[in-house]
CSV table of C-alpha atoms and ligand atoms in Angstrom, one decimal:
chain,number,residue,atom,x,y,z
Q,1,UNK,CA,-5.4,-38.6,6.4
Q,2,UNK,CA,-2.2,-36.7,6.6
Q,3,UNK,CA,-2.1,-33.2,8.1
Q,4,UNK,CA,-1.1,-31.4,4.9
Q,5,UNK,CA,-1.1,-32.5,1.2
Q,6,UNK,CA,1.5,-31.3,-0.9
Q,7,UNK,CA,1.4,-31.6,-4.7
Q,8,UNK,CA,4.9,-32.2,-6.1
Q,9,UNK,CA,5.7,-31.1,-9.7
Q,10,UNK,CA,9.2,-32.0,-10.4
Q,11,UNK,CA,9.1,-30.8,-14.2
Q,12,UNK,CA,11.7,-30.7,-16.5
Q,13,UNK,CA,15.8,-31.4,-16.3
Q,14,UNK,CA,17.3,-30.9,-12.9
Q,15,UNK,CA,13.9,-30.4,-11.4
Q,16,UNK,CA,13.8,-34.0,-10.7
Q,17,UNK,CA,17.3,-34.2,-9.2
Q,18,UNK,CA,16.5,-31.3,-6.7
Q,19,UNK,CA,12.9,-32.7,-6.1
Q,20,UNK,CA,14.6,-36.0,-4.8
Q,21,UNK,CA,16.7,-33.8,-2.6
Q,22,UNK,CA,13.6,-32.1,-1.3
Q,23,UNK,CA,11.8,-35.5,-0.6
Q,24,UNK,CA,14.5,-36.8,1.3
Q,25,UNK,CA,14.9,-34.0,3.6
Q,26,UNK,CA,11.0,-33.9,4.2
Q,27,UNK,CA,10.9,-37.5,4.7
Q,28,UNK,CA,13.3,-37.5,7.3
Q,29,UNK,CA,11.4,-34.6,9.5
Q,30,UNK,CA,8.6,-36.7,10.6
Q,31,UNK,CA,6.0,-34.3,9.6
Q,32,UNK,CA,2.4,-35.5,8.9
Q,33,UNK,CA,2.8,-34.6,5.3
Q,34,UNK,CA,1.7,-36.5,2.4
Q,35,UNK,CA,3.5,-35.9,-1.0
Q,36,UNK,CA,1.4,-36.4,-4.2
Q,37,UNK,CA,3.4,-36.2,-7.3
Q,38,UNK,CA,1.9,-34.7,-10.6
Q,39,UNK,CA,2.8,-34.2,-14.4
Q,40,UNK,CA,4.1,-30.8,-15.6
Q,41,UNK,CA,6.4,-29.9,-18.4
Q,42,UNK,CA,8.1,-30.3,-21.6
Q,43,UNK,CA,7.2,-34.3,-21.8
Q,44,UNK,CA,3.5,-33.5,-21.7
Q,45,UNK,CA,3.9,-30.8,-24.0
Q,46,UNK,CA,5.4,-33.4,-26.7
Q,47,UNK,CA,2.9,-36.0,-25.7
Q,48,UNK,CA,-0.4,-34.3,-24.9
Q,49,UNK,CA,0.0,-30.8,-26.4
Q,50,UNK,CA,-0.4,-29.2,-23.0
Q,51,UNK,CA,2.4,-28.8,-20.6
Q,52,UNK,CA,0.0,-28.3,-18.0
Q,53,UNK,CA,-2.6,-31.1,-18.0
Q,54,UNK,CA,-5.9,-30.4,-16.6
Q,55,UNK,CA,-5.3,-33.5,-13.9
Q,56,UNK,CA,-2.5,-31.3,-12.5
Q,57,UNK,CA,-4.7,-28.6,-12.0
Q,58,UNK,CA,-7.3,-30.6,-10.3
Q,59,UNK,CA,-4.3,-32.1,-8.1
Q,60,UNK,CA,-3.3,-28.4,-7.4
Q,61,UNK,CA,-7.1,-27.6,-6.3
Q,62,UNK,CA,-6.9,-30.4,-3.9
Q,63,UNK,CA,-3.8,-29.9,-1.8
Q,64,UNK,CA,-2.5,-27.4,0.7
Q,65,UNK,CA,0.6,-26.1,-1.5
Q,66,UNK,CA,2.7,-27.2,-4.3
Q,67,UNK,CA,6.4,-28.0,-4.5
Q,68,UNK,CA,7.6,-27.2,-8.0
Q,69,UNK,CA,11.3,-28.1,-9.4
Q,70,UNK,CA,12.1,-26.5,-12.9
Q,71,UNK,CA,10.4,-26.2,-16.4
Q,72,UNK,CA,12.2,-25.9,-19.8
Q,73,UNK,CA,10.7,-23.6,-22.1
Q,74,UNK,CA,11.3,-22.9,-25.6
Q,75,UNK,CA,10.3,-20.3,-28.1
Q,76,UNK,CA,7.2,-20.7,-30.3
Q,77,UNK,CA,8.8,-22.2,-33.4
Q,78,UNK,CA,11.1,-24.5,-31.7
Q,79,UNK,CA,8.3,-25.8,-29.4
Q,80,UNK,CA,6.1,-26.7,-32.3
Q,81,UNK,CA,8.7,-28.7,-34.0
Q,82,UNK,CA,8.9,-30.9,-31.1
Q,83,UNK,CA,5.2,-31.8,-30.9
Q,84,UNK,CA,4.1,-35.3,-31.6
Q,85,UNK,CA,3.3,-35.6,-35.2
Q,86,UNK,CA,-0.3,-36.6,-34.3
Q,87,UNK,CA,-0.7,-33.2,-32.7
Q,88,UNK,CA,0.9,-31.0,-35.2
Q,89,UNK,CA,-2.2,-29.3,-37.1
Q,90,UNK,CA,-4.0,-28.6,-34.2
Q,91,UNK,CA,-2.9,-24.9,-33.9
Q,92,UNK,CA,-1.4,-25.5,-30.5
Q,93,UNK,CA,0.8,-22.9,-28.9
Q,94,UNK,CA,3.2,-23.5,-25.9
Q,95,UNK,CA,2.6,-21.4,-23.0
Q,96,UNK,CA,4.8,-21.7,-19.8
Q,97,UNK,CA,3.1,-24.0,-17.5
Q,98,UNK,CA,4.6,-22.0,-14.7
Q,99,UNK,CA,3.5,-18.9,-15.7
Q,100,UNK,CA,0.2,-20.1,-16.3
Q,101,UNK,CA,0.0,-21.6,-12.8
Q,102,UNK,CA,1.0,-18.4,-11.2
Q,103,UNK,CA,-1.8,-16.5,-13.3
Q,104,UNK,CA,-4.5,-19.0,-13.0
Q,105,UNK,CA,-4.5,-19.5,-9.0
Q,106,UNK,CA,-3.8,-15.8,-8.7
Q,107,UNK,CA,-0.2,-16.3,-7.1
Q,108,UNK,CA,0.4,-12.4,-6.9
Q,109,UNK,CA,3.4,-12.3,-4.9
Q,110,UNK,CA,6.6,-13.7,-5.9
Q,111,UNK,CA,8.8,-13.7,-2.9
Q,112,UNK,CA,12.5,-14.2,-3.5
Q,113,UNK,CA,15.0,-14.2,-0.6
Q,114,UNK,CA,18.7,-13.6,-1.6
Q,115,UNK,CA,20.7,-14.0,1.9
Q,116,UNK,CA,24.6,-14.6,1.8
Q,117,UNK,CA,25.2,-17.7,4.1
Q,118,UNK,CA,28.3,-17.4,6.3
Q,119,UNK,CA,31.0,-19.4,4.9
Q,120,UNK,CA,29.8,-19.5,1.3
Q,121,UNK,CA,32.8,-18.9,-0.9
Q,122,UNK,CA,30.3,-17.9,-3.8
Q,123,UNK,CA,29.5,-14.6,-1.9
Q,124,UNK,CA,29.9,-11.2,-3.8
Q,125,UNK,CA,29.9,-9.9,-0.1
Q,126,UNK,CA,28.9,-11.4,3.1
Q,127,UNK,CA,26.6,-8.7,4.4
Q,128,UNK,CA,23.9,-9.2,1.8
Q,129,UNK,CA,20.3,-9.7,2.8
Q,130,UNK,CA,17.7,-8.9,0.2
Q,131,UNK,CA,14.3,-9.7,-0.4
Q,132,UNK,CA,12.7,-9.3,-3.8
Q,133,UNK,CA,9.0,-8.9,-3.8
Q,134,UNK,CA,7.9,-9.4,-7.7
Q,135,UNK,CA,4.7,-8.8,-9.1
Q,136,UNK,CA,3.7,-12.5,-10.4
Q,137,UNK,CA,0.4,-12.3,-12.5
Q,138,UNK,CA,0.4,-9.0,-15.0
Q,139,UNK,CA,2.7,-6.4,-16.6
Q,140,UNK,CA,4.7,-7.8,-19.6
Q,141,UNK,CA,3.8,-11.5,-18.7
Q,142,UNK,CA,0.3,-10.7,-19.2
Q,143,UNK,CA,0.3,-12.7,-22.4
Q,144,UNK,CA,-1.5,-10.0,-24.6
Q,145,UNK,CA,0.7,-10.1,-27.5
Q,146,UNK,CA,0.2,-9.7,-31.3
Q,147,UNK,CA,2.2,-10.8,-34.3
Q,148,UNK,CA,1.5,-9.6,-37.1
Q,149,UNK,CA,-0.6,-6.8,-35.6
Q,150,UNK,CA,-4.1,-6.6,-36.5
Q,151,UNK,CA,-5.3,-3.8,-38.6
Q,152,UNK,CA,-8.1,-3.0,-35.7
Q,153,UNK,CA,-5.4,-2.8,-33.1
Q,154,UNK,CA,-3.3,-0.5,-35.3
Q,155,UNK,CA,-6.2,1.8,-36.0
Q,156,UNK,CA,-7.3,2.0,-32.2
Q,157,UNK,CA,-3.5,2.8,-31.0
Q,158,UNK,CA,-3.4,5.4,-33.7
Q,159,UNK,CA,-6.5,6.9,-32.7
Q,160,UNK,CA,-5.3,6.8,-28.9
Q,161,UNK,CA,-1.5,7.8,-29.3
Q,162,UNK,CA,0.5,10.3,-31.5
Q,163,UNK,CA,3.4,8.2,-30.6
Q,164,UNK,CA,2.2,5.5,-33.1
Q,165,UNK,CA,2.7,7.8,-35.9
Q,166,UNK,CA,6.3,6.7,-36.4
Q,167,UNK,CA,5.4,3.5,-37.0
Q,168,UNK,CA,3.1,4.3,-40.3
Q,169,UNK,CA,5.1,2.9,-42.6
Q,170,UNK,CA,5.9,-0.7,-41.0
Q,171,UNK,CA,3.6,-3.3,-42.7
Q,172,UNK,CA,1.7,-5.4,-40.0
Q,173,UNK,CA,3.8,-8.3,-40.3
Q,174,UNK,CA,6.9,-6.4,-39.6
Q,175,UNK,CA,5.7,-5.4,-36.3
Q,176,UNK,CA,5.1,-7.3,-33.0
Q,177,UNK,CA,3.4,-5.8,-29.7
Q,178,UNK,CA,3.6,-7.2,-26.2
Q,179,UNK,CA,1.5,-5.4,-23.8
Q,180,UNK,CA,2.6,-4.4,-20.5
Q,181,UNK,CA,-0.7,-4.5,-18.3
Q,182,UNK,CA,-0.9,-2.9,-14.8
Q,183,UNK,CA,-3.8,-2.7,-12.7
Q,184,UNK,CA,-4.3,-0.7,-9.5
Q,185,UNK,CA,-5.3,-3.8,-7.8
Q,186,UNK,CA,-2.4,-5.9,-9.0
Q,187,UNK,CA,0.2,-3.0,-7.9
Q,188,UNK,CA,-1.7,-2.5,-4.6
Q,189,UNK,CA,-1.6,-6.1,-3.6
Q,190,UNK,CA,2.1,-6.8,-4.3
Q,191,UNK,CA,3.0,-3.4,-2.3
Q,192,UNK,CA,0.8,-4.5,0.6
Q,193,UNK,CA,2.2,-7.9,0.7
Q,194,UNK,CA,5.8,-6.2,1.0
Q,195,UNK,CA,5.0,-3.8,3.3
Q,196,UNK,CA,3.2,-6.4,5.5
Q,197,UNK,CA,6.4,-8.6,5.3
Q,198,UNK,CA,8.5,-5.9,6.2
Q,199,UNK,CA,6.5,-5.3,9.6
Q,200,UNK,CA,6.3,-8.6,10.2
Q,201,UNK,CA,9.9,-9.3,9.9
Q,202,UNK,CA,11.1,-6.3,11.5
Q,203,UNK,CA,12.6,-5.0,8.2
Q,204,UNK,CA,12.5,-1.2,7.6
Q,205,UNK,CA,13.5,-0.1,4.2
Q,206,UNK,CA,11.8,-0.9,1.0
Q,207,UNK,CA,13.0,0.2,-2.4
Q,208,UNK,CA,10.3,0.5,-5.4
Q,209,UNK,CA,12.3,-0.4,-8.4
Q,210,UNK,CA,10.4,1.1,-11.5
Q,211,UNK,CA,11.3,3.4,-14.5
Q,212,UNK,CA,8.4,6.1,-14.2
Q,213,UNK,CA,10.4,8.6,-16.1
Q,214,UNK,CA,10.2,6.7,-19.7
Q,215,UNK,CA,7.3,4.1,-18.9
Q,216,UNK,CA,5.1,6.8,-17.4
Q,217,UNK,CA,1.8,5.2,-17.4
Q,218,UNK,CA,2.5,1.6,-16.0
Q,219,UNK,CA,5.5,2.2,-13.9
Q,220,UNK,CA,3.9,5.4,-12.8
Q,221,UNK,CA,0.9,3.2,-11.4
Q,222,UNK,CA,3.3,1.0,-9.7
Q,223,UNK,CA,4.9,4.0,-7.9
Q,224,UNK,CA,1.7,5.8,-7.2
Q,225,UNK,CA,0.0,2.7,-5.4
Q,226,UNK,CA,3.1,2.1,-3.3
Q,227,UNK,CA,3.5,5.7,-2.3
Q,228,UNK,CA,-0.3,5.2,-1.0
Q,229,UNK,CA,0.1,1.9,0.6
Q,230,UNK,CA,3.4,3.2,2.4
Q,231,UNK,CA,1.3,5.6,4.3
Q,232,UNK,CA,-0.1,3.0,6.5
Q,233,UNK,CA,3.4,2.1,7.4
Q,234,UNK,CA,5.1,5.3,8.8
Q,235,UNK,CA,7.9,3.4,10.3
Q,236,UNK,CA,8.9,1.9,7.0
Q,237,UNK,CA,11.6,4.0,4.9
Q,238,UNK,CA,10.7,3.9,1.1
Q,239,UNK,CA,13.0,4.8,-1.8
Q,240,UNK,CA,12.3,4.9,-5.4
Q,241,UNK,CA,15.1,3.8,-7.8
Q,242,UNK,CA,14.9,3.5,-11.6
Q,243,UNK,CA,15.6,-0.2,-12.5
Q,244,UNK,CA,18.7,0.3,-14.8
Q,245,UNK,CA,20.3,2.3,-11.9
Q,246,UNK,CA,19.3,-0.4,-9.4
Q,247,UNK,CA,21.4,-3.0,-11.5
Q,248,UNK,CA,24.4,-0.5,-10.9
Q,249,UNK,CA,23.7,0.0,-7.3
Q,250,UNK,CA,23.0,-3.7,-6.7
Q,251,UNK,CA,26.8,-4.5,-7.9
Q,252,UNK,CA,28.2,-1.3,-6.2
Q,253,UNK,CA,26.4,-1.3,-2.8
Q,254,UNK,CA,24.5,-4.4,-2.4
Q,255,UNK,CA,24.7,-4.4,1.3
Q,256,UNK,CA,22.7,-1.3,1.5
Q,257,UNK,CA,19.3,-2.8,0.2
Q,258,UNK,CA,16.8,-4.4,2.3
Q,259,UNK,CA,13.3,-5.4,0.5
Q,260,UNK,CA,12.9,-4.6,-3.3
Q,261,UNK,CA,9.4,-4.1,-4.5
Q,262,UNK,CA,9.0,-4.2,-8.3
Q,263,UNK,CA,6.9,-5.5,-11.2
Q,264,UNK,CA,7.0,-8.7,-13.0
Q,265,UNK,CA,9.4,-8.4,-15.9
Q,266,UNK,CA,11.9,-6.2,-13.6
Q,267,UNK,CA,11.4,-8.6,-10.6
Q,268,UNK,CA,12.4,-11.5,-12.9
Q,269,UNK,CA,15.7,-9.8,-13.9
Q,270,UNK,CA,16.4,-8.0,-10.4
Q,271,UNK,CA,16.2,-11.3,-8.8
Q,272,UNK,CA,18.7,-13.1,-10.9
Q,273,UNK,CA,21.0,-10.3,-10.3
Q,274,UNK,CA,20.6,-10.6,-6.7
Q,275,UNK,CA,20.8,-14.0,-6.7
Q,276,UNK,CA,24.4,-14.1,-8.2
Q,277,UNK,CA,25.5,-11.8,-5.3
Q,278,UNK,CA,24.8,-14.4,-2.9
Q,279,UNK,CA,26.3,-17.5,-4.9
Q,280,UNK,CA,24.0,-17.9,-7.9
Q,281,UNK,CA,20.8,-19.4,-8.8
Q,282,UNK,CA,21.9,-22.6,-6.8
Q,283,UNK,CA,21.0,-20.6,-3.7
Q,284,UNK,CA,18.0,-18.6,-4.8
Q,285,UNK,CA,14.6,-19.9,-3.4
Q,286,UNK,CA,11.3,-18.6,-4.1
Q,287,UNK,CA,7.6,-18.6,-2.9
Q,288,UNK,CA,4.6,-17.9,-5.2
Q,289,UNK,CA,1.8,-16.7,-2.8
Q,290,UNK,CA,-1.8,-16.0,-3.4
Q,291,UNK,CA,-4.9,-15.7,-1.2
Q,292,UNK,CA,-5.7,-19.5,-1.4
Q,293,UNK,CA,-2.8,-21.3,-2.7
Q,294,UNK,CA,1.1,-21.0,-2.6
Q,295,UNK,CA,3.9,-22.8,-4.9
Q,296,UNK,CA,7.4,-22.9,-3.8
Q,297,UNK,CA,10.2,-23.4,-6.5
Q,298,UNK,CA,13.8,-22.6,-6.8
Q,299,UNK,CA,14.2,-19.6,-8.9
Q,300,UNK,CA,16.7,-21.5,-11.3
Q,301,UNK,CA,15.7,-23.3,-14.6
Q,302,UNK,CA,15.7,-27.0,-15.8
Q,303,UNK,CA,19.7,-27.0,-16.7
Q,304,UNK,CA,19.2,-29.6,-19.5
Q,305,UNK,CA,22.8,-30.3,-19.6
Q,306,UNK,CA,22.9,-31.3,-15.9
Q,307,UNK,CA,19.6,-33.4,-16.0
Q,308,UNK,CA,19.8,-36.6,-14.1
Q,309,UNK,CA,23.4,-36.3,-13.1
Q,310,UNK,CA,22.7,-35.4,-9.7
Q,311,UNK,CA,25.5,-32.9,-9.8
Q,312,UNK,CA,23.6,-29.5,-9.0
Q,313,UNK,CA,23.3,-27.6,-5.8
Q,314,UNK,CA,20.1,-28.4,-4.2
Q,315,UNK,CA,20.3,-25.7,-1.7
Q,316,UNK,CA,17.7,-23.4,-3.8
Q,317,UNK,CA,15.2,-26.2,-3.5
Q,318,UNK,CA,15.9,-26.9,0.5
Q,319,UNK,CA,15.4,-23.1,1.1
Q,320,UNK,CA,12.1,-23.2,-1.0
Q,321,UNK,CA,11.0,-26.0,1.1
Q,322,UNK,CA,11.8,-23.9,4.1
Q,323,UNK,CA,9.8,-21.3,2.8
Q,324,UNK,CA,6.9,-23.9,2.3
Q,325,UNK,CA,7.3,-24.9,6.0
Q,326,UNK,CA,6.7,-21.4,6.9
Q,327,UNK,CA,3.5,-21.0,4.7
Q,328,UNK,CA,2.2,-24.1,6.5
Q,329,UNK,CA,2.6,-22.7,10.1
Q,330,UNK,CA,5.5,-25.2,10.6
Q,331,UNK,CA,7.8,-22.3,11.9
Q,332,UNK,CA,9.9,-24.4,13.8
Q,333,UNK,CA,10.2,-27.2,11.5
Q,334,UNK,CA,11.3,-24.4,9.0
Q,335,UNK,CA,14.0,-22.7,11.2
Q,336,UNK,CA,15.5,-26.3,11.9
Q,337,UNK,CA,16.0,-26.7,8.2
Q,338,UNK,CA,17.2,-23.4,7.8
Q,339,UNK,CA,19.5,-23.9,10.5
Q,340,UNK,CA,20.7,-27.1,9.2
Q,341,UNK,CA,21.2,-25.6,5.6
Q,342,UNK,CA,23.2,-22.9,7.1
Q,343,UNK,CA,25.6,-25.3,9.1
Q,344,UNK,CA,26.1,-27.3,6.0
Q,345,UNK,CA,27.4,-24.3,4.1
Q,346,UNK,CA,29.5,-22.9,6.9
Q,347,UNK,CA,31.3,-26.2,7.9
Q,348,UNK,CA,31.9,-26.4,3.9
Q,349,UNK,CA,32.9,-30.2,4.2
Q,350,UNK,CA,30.1,-31.0,1.9
Q,351,UNK,CA,30.2,-28.6,-1.3
Q,352,UNK,CA,28.7,-29.4,-4.8
Q,353,UNK,CA,30.6,-28.5,-8.0
Q,354,UNK,CA,29.5,-24.7,-8.1
Q,355,UNK,CA,31.0,-24.3,-4.5
Q,356,UNK,CA,34.5,-25.9,-5.8
Q,357,UNK,CA,33.7,-29.3,-4.2
Q,358,UNK,CA,32.5,-32.8,-5.5
Q,359,UNK,CA,29.6,-33.6,-3.5
Q,360,UNK,CA,26.5,-34.9,-5.4
Q,361,UNK,CA,23.0,-33.4,-4.9
Q,362,UNK,CA,21.8,-35.9,-2.5
Q,363,UNK,CA,25.2,-36.0,-0.7
Q,364,UNK,CA,24.3,-32.6,0.3
Q,365,UNK,CA,20.4,-33.2,1.3
Q,366,UNK,CA,21.9,-36.0,3.4
Q,367,UNK,CA,24.3,-33.7,5.1
Q,368,UNK,CA,21.6,-31.4,5.8
Q,369,UNK,CA,19.4,-34.4,7.2
Q,370,UNK,CA,22.5,-35.2,9.6
Q,371,UNK,CA,22.6,-31.6,10.7
Q,372,UNK,CA,18.7,-31.1,11.3
D,401,IPM,C1,11.6,-17.5,-13.1
D,401,IPM,C2,11.8,-17.9,-14.4
D,401,IPM,C3,10.5,-17.8,-15.3
D,401,IPM,C4,9.9,-16.5,-15.3
D,401,IPM,C5,10.4,-18.7,-16.5
D,401,IPM,C6,11.0,-20.1,-16.7
D,401,IPM,C7,9.1,-18.6,-17.4
D,401,IPM,O1,12.7,-17.2,-15.2
D,401,IPM,O2,10.9,-17.9,-12.3
D,401,IPM,O3,12.2,-16.3,-12.7
D,401,IPM,O4,10.2,-15.9,-16.4
D,401,IPM,O5,9.3,-16.0,-14.5
D,402,MG,MG1,13.8,-15.7,-13.9
């Protein structure tokens, strides 16, 4: 039996292209690791009415961690239209399978490093090195949503909040509610994770990004819990910045930021912005980490128009693979892989289209292998 079992879920679109690159690199590294491929994504929604089949969850349960490609998600009505005719009247609803895995496997910490590699022509500046810590299981992604809004909910909300009065005249079917649910536990565990990371990696500044001046209860809770956790780490500097201002500061002075701690939706936005500062989503890796399991995926989507063309930059996927090796405790291999990626970028001989070159996805992977 192999030392590590890794579930590989290529998913949709370019998820397959970049997964091939990761597989090539892993196979070149003589690690004692078994890759087990599983089903996920749009194809299984259309055919089976479930983009995350039970057998795939079983696969995750029997592996050490998961390497994940990308997923196509479409809004409710479009998703229904594409369902196999035999499944159409079953009241099935499409739910993003990646969000489902994060929640069902309690992968509460979404870690998204955005680092400018020397020689990358796409860097906004060359001195950026940010890591975004995004709460990954609650907030606006809780999935507690209503449309039309049922009477019982309206009545309870009205009893509980004067602010509801302004909606009195609005009919139930002209109103939608998405709940932004935060818990103390959720806030504390992502905060703790970020501070522990700071300590371990000798990084000494954390910016907590929320909006407590307006979204008082939820953002307020995140800020309070982060302040409380911060007391255990007197050497780490903590700043609080509102999310709108943070968008501006990240464009103005991105080099001033170190670690960013934030909630689910804000983290989704801030991590795309930060990715663009270091070359775009082609360079943005991520780790979804829980107490017992972890999943590693590039931050980018499935880019259907490039699917199967083997054109996209696999750097994000390869850096996610590097994060996986770190998680498995294979630090030496992780460093070797990151160094090889850095070298390929610095030399600039093999560049994918986004970097102004014409190398294909797997050419880039081969060049990384040559530099291992
Ligand atoms: C991400 C993506 C996902 C998210 C989508 C694909 C559901 O944008 O990982 O950032 O919103 O979390
Ligand atoms: Mg996103």
